[in-house]
CSV table of C-alpha atoms in Angstrom, one decimal:
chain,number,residue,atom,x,y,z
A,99,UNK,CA,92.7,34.4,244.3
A,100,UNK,CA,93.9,38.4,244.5
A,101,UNK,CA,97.5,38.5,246.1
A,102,UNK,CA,95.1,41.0,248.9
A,103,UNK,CA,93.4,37.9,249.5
A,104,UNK,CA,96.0,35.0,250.8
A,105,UNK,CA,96.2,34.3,254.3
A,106,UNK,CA,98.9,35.3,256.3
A,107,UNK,CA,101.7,32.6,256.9
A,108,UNK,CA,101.2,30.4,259.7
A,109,UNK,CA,105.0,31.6,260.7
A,110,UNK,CA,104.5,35.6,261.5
A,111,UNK,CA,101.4,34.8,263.6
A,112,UNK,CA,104.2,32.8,265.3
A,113,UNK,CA,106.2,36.1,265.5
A,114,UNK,CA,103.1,38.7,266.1
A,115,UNK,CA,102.3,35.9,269.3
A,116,UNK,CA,105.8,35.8,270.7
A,117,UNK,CA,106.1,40.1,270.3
A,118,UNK,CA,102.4,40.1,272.1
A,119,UNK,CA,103.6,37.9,275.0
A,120,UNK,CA,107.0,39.9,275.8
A,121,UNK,CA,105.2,42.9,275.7
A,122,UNK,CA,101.8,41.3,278.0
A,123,UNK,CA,104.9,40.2,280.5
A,124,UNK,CA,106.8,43.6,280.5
A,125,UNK,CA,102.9,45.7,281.2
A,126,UNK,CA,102.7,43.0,283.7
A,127,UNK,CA,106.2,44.2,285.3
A,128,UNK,CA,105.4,47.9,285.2
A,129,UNK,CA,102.1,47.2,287.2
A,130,UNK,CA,104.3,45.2,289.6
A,131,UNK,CA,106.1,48.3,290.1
A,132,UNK,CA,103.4,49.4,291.7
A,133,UNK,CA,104.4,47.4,295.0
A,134,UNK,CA,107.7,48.6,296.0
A,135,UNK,CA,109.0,46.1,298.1
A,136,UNK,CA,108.7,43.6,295.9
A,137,UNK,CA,110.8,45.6,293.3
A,138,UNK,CA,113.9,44.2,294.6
A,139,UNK,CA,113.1,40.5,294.3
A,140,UNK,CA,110.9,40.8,291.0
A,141,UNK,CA,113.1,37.9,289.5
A,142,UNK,CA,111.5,35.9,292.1
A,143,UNK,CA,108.0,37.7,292.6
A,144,UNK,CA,107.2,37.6,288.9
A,145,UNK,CA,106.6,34.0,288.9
A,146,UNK,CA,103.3,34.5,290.9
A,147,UNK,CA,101.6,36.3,287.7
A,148,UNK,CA,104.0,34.8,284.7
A,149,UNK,CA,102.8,31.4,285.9
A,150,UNK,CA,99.0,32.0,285.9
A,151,UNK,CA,99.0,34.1,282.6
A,152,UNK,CA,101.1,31.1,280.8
A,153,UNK,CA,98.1,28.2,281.8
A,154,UNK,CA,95.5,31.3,280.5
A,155,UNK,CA,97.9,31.2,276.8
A,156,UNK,CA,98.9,27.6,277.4
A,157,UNK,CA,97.4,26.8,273.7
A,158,UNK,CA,98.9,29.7,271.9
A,159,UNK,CA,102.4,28.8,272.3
A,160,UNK,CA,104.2,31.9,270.7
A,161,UNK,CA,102.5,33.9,273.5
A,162,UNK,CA,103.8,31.7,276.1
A,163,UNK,CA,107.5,31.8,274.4
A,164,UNK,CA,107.3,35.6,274.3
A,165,UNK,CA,106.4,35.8,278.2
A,166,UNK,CA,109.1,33.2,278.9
A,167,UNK,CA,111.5,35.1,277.4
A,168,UNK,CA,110.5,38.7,279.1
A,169,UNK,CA,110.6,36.1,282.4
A,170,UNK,CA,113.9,34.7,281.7
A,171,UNK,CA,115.3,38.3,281.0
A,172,UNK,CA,113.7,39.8,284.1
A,173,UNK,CA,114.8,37.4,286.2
A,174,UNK,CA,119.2,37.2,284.7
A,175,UNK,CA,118.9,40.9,284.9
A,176,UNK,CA,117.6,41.2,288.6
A,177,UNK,CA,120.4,38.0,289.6
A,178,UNK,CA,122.6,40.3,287.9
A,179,UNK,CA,122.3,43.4,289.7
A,180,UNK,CA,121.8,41.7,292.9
A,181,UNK,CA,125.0,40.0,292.2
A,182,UNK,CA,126.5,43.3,291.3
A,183,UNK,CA,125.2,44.8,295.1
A,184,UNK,CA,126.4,41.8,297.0
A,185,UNK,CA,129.6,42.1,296.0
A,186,UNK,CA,129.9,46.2,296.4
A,187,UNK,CA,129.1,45.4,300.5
């Protein structure tokens, strides 16, 4: 078998998966930008699309880790800086 020829290891599909899902959830976000309001609360608001897309991937599983981790992020980020207002008032 030619070196051109092996397959790819089972373990950077993993990777390739989990970079496709962060980047599926973040193109979600920007479209959520779309609706202002909901802006401020996206921690919260996100859940109505992360949730649906993550039964859609539920059998690739580095797809679902990379969207849970865009999720996760979005959502300690948005706690943060609402923290960050609170306290300023």
């Amino acid at each position: 078998m030619n070196p051109d020829e092996r397959q790819p290891s089972p373990r950077s599909h993993r990777t390739t998966d989990v970079v496709l899902g962060f980047f599926l959830c973040l193109g979600l976000h920007l479209l959520h930008l779309l609706y202002i309001p909901a802006v401020i609360v996206i921690g919260l608001t996100q859940w109505l699309y992360v949730i649906p897309m993550l039964i859609v991937f539920r059998r690739r599983k580095g797809v679902m880790q990379g969207l849970l981790i865009a999720a996760a992020l979005t959502f300690l980020l948005n706690a943060a800086c609402f923290g960050i207002v609170l306290s300023n008032l």
